[in-house]
PDB file of C-alpha atoms in Angstrom:
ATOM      1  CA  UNK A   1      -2.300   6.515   1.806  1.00 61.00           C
ATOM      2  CA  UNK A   2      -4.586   7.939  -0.812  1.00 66.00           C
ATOM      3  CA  UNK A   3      -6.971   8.587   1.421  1.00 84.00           C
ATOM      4  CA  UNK A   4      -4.398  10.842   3.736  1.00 86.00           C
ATOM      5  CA  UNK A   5      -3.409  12.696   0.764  1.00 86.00           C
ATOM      6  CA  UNK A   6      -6.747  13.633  -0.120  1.00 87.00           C
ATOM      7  CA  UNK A   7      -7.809  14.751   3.190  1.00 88.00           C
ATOM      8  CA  UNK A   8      -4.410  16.709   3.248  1.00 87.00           C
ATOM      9  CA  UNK A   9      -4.946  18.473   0.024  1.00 85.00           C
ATOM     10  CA  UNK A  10      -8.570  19.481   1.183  1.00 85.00           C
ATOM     11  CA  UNK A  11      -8.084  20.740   4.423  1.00 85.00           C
ATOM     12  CA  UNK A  12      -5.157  23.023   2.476  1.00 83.00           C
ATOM     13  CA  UNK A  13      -7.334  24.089  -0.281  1.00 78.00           C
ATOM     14  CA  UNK A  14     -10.066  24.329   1.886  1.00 65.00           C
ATOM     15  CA  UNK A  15      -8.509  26.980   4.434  1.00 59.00           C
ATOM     16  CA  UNK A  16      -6.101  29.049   3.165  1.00 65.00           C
ATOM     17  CA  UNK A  17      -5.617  30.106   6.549  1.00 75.00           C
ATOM     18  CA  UNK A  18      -4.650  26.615   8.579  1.00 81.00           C
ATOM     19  CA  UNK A  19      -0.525  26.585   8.731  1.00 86.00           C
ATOM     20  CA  UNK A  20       0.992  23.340   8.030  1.00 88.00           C
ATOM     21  CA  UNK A  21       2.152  22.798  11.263  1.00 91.00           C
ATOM     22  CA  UNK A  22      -1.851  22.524  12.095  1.00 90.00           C
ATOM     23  CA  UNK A  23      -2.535  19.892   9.605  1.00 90.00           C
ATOM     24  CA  UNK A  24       0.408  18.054  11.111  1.00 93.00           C
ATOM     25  CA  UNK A  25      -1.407  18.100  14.424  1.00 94.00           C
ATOM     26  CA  UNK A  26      -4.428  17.452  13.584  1.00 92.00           C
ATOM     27  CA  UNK A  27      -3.593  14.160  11.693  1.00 93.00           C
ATOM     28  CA  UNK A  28      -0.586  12.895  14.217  1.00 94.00           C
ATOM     29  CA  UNK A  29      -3.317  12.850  16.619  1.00 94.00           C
ATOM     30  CA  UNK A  30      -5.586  10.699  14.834  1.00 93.00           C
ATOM     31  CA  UNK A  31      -2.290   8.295  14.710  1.00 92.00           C
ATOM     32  CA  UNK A  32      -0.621   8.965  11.221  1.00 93.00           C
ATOM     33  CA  UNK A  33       3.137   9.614  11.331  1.00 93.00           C
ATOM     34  CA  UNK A  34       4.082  13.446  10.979  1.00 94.00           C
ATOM     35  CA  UNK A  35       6.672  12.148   8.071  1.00 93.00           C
ATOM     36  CA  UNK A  36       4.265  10.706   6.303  1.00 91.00           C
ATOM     37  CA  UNK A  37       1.985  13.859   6.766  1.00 92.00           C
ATOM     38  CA  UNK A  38       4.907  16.299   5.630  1.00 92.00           C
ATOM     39  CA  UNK A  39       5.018  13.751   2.801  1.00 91.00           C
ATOM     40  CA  UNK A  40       1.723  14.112   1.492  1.00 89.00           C
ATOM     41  CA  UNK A  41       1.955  18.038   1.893  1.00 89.00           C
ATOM     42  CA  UNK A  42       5.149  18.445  -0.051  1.00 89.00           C
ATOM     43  CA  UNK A  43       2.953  16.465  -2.879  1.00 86.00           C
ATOM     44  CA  UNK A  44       0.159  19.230  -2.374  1.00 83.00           C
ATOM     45  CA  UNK A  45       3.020  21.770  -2.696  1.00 84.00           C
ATOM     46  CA  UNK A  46       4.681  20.530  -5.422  1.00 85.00           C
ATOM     47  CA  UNK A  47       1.652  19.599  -7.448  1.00 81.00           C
ATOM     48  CA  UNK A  48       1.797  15.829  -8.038  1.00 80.00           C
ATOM     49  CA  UNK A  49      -1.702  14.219  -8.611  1.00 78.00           C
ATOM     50  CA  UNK A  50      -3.539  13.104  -5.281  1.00 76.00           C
ATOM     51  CA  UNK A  51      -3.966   9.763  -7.026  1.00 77.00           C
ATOM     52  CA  UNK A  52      -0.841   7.172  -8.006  1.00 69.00           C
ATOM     53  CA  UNK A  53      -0.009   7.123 -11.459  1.00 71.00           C
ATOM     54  CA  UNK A  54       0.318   3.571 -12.946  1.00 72.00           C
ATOM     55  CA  UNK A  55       3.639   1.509 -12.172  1.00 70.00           C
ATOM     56  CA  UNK A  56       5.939  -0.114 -14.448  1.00 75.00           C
ATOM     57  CA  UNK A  57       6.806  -3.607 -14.629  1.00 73.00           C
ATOM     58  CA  UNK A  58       4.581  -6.919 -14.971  1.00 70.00           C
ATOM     59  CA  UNK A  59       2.275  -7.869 -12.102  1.00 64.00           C
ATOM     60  CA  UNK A  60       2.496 -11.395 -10.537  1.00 63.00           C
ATOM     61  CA  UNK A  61       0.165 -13.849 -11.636  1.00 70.00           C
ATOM     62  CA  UNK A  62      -0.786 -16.581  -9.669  1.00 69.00           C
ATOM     63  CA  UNK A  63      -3.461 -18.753 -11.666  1.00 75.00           C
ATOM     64  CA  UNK A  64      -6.147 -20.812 -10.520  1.00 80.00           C
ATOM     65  CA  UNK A  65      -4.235 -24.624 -10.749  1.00 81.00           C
ATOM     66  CA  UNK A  66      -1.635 -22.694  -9.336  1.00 74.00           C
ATOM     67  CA  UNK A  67      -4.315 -21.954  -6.236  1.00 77.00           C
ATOM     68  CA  UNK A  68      -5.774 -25.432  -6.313  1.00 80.00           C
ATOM     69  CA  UNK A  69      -2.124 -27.130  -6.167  1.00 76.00           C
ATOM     70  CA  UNK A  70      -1.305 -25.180  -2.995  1.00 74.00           C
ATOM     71  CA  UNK A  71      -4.751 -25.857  -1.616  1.00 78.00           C
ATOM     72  CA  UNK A  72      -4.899 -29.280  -1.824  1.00 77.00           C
ATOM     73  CA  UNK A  73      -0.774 -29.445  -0.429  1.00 72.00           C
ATOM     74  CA  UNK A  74      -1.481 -27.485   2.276  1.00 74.00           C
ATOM     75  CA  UNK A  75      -4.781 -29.216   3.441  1.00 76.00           C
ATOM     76  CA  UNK A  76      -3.646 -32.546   2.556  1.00 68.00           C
ATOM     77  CA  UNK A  77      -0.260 -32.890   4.333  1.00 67.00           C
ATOM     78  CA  UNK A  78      -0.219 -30.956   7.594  1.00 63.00           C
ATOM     79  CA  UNK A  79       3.817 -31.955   8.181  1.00 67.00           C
ATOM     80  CA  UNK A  80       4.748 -30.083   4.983  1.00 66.00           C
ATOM     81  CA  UNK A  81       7.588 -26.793   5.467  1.00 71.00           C
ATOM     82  CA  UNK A  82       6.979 -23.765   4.229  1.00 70.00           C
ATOM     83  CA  UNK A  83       9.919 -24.358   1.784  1.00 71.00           C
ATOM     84  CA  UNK A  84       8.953 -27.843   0.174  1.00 72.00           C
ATOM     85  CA  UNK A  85       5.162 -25.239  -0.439  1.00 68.00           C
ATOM     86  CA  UNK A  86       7.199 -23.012  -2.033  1.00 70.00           C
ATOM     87  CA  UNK A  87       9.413 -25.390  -4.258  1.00 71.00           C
ATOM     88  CA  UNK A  88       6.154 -27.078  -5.327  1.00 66.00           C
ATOM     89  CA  UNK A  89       4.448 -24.407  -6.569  1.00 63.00           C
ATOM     90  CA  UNK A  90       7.247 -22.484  -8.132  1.00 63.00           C
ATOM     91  CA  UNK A  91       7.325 -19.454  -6.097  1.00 56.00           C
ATOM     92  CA  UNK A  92      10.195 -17.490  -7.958  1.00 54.00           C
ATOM     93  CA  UNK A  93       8.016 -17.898 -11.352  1.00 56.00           C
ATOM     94  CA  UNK A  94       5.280 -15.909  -9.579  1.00 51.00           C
ATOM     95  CA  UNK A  95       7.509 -12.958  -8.106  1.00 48.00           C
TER      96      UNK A  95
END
């Protein structure tokens, strides 16, 4: 997505003269969405930062006995569901 935005902003700021209706084109046929091309033109419009600024909130951790446990279940007992995996390693803790 980053990638789009910054080949949106520079073809803008690169030509003055290209409409927006030619960026559109040019990127829906290299197979990116025309919503998602609008979207990263309003951005250029508006002014928001090509990059994404840093989100709140706490990322997921997911340690290494954490990694070993589920190794060793998975590879170990072949018969297991997907659920008893997830109740052994304590999924919800890691969300």
């Amino acid at each position: 997505m980053i990638d789009l935005r910054k080949r949106v902003f520079s073809m803008l700021g690169q030509k003055g003269n290209l409409k927006n209706i030619d960026v559109v084109k040019h990127f829906v046929l290299e197979g990116f969405k025309r919503s998602t091309v609008y979207d990263a033109i309003k951005c250029c419009e508006i002014g928001l930062p090509v990059e994404d600024r840093p989100r709140s909130g706490c990322p997921t951790s997911f340690n290494k006995t954490d990694l070993k446990r589920l190794q060793n279940e998975v590879e170990n007992r072949v018969e297991n569901s997907k659920k008893s995996i997830k109740n052994l390693i304590d999924f919800n803790r890691l969300l």
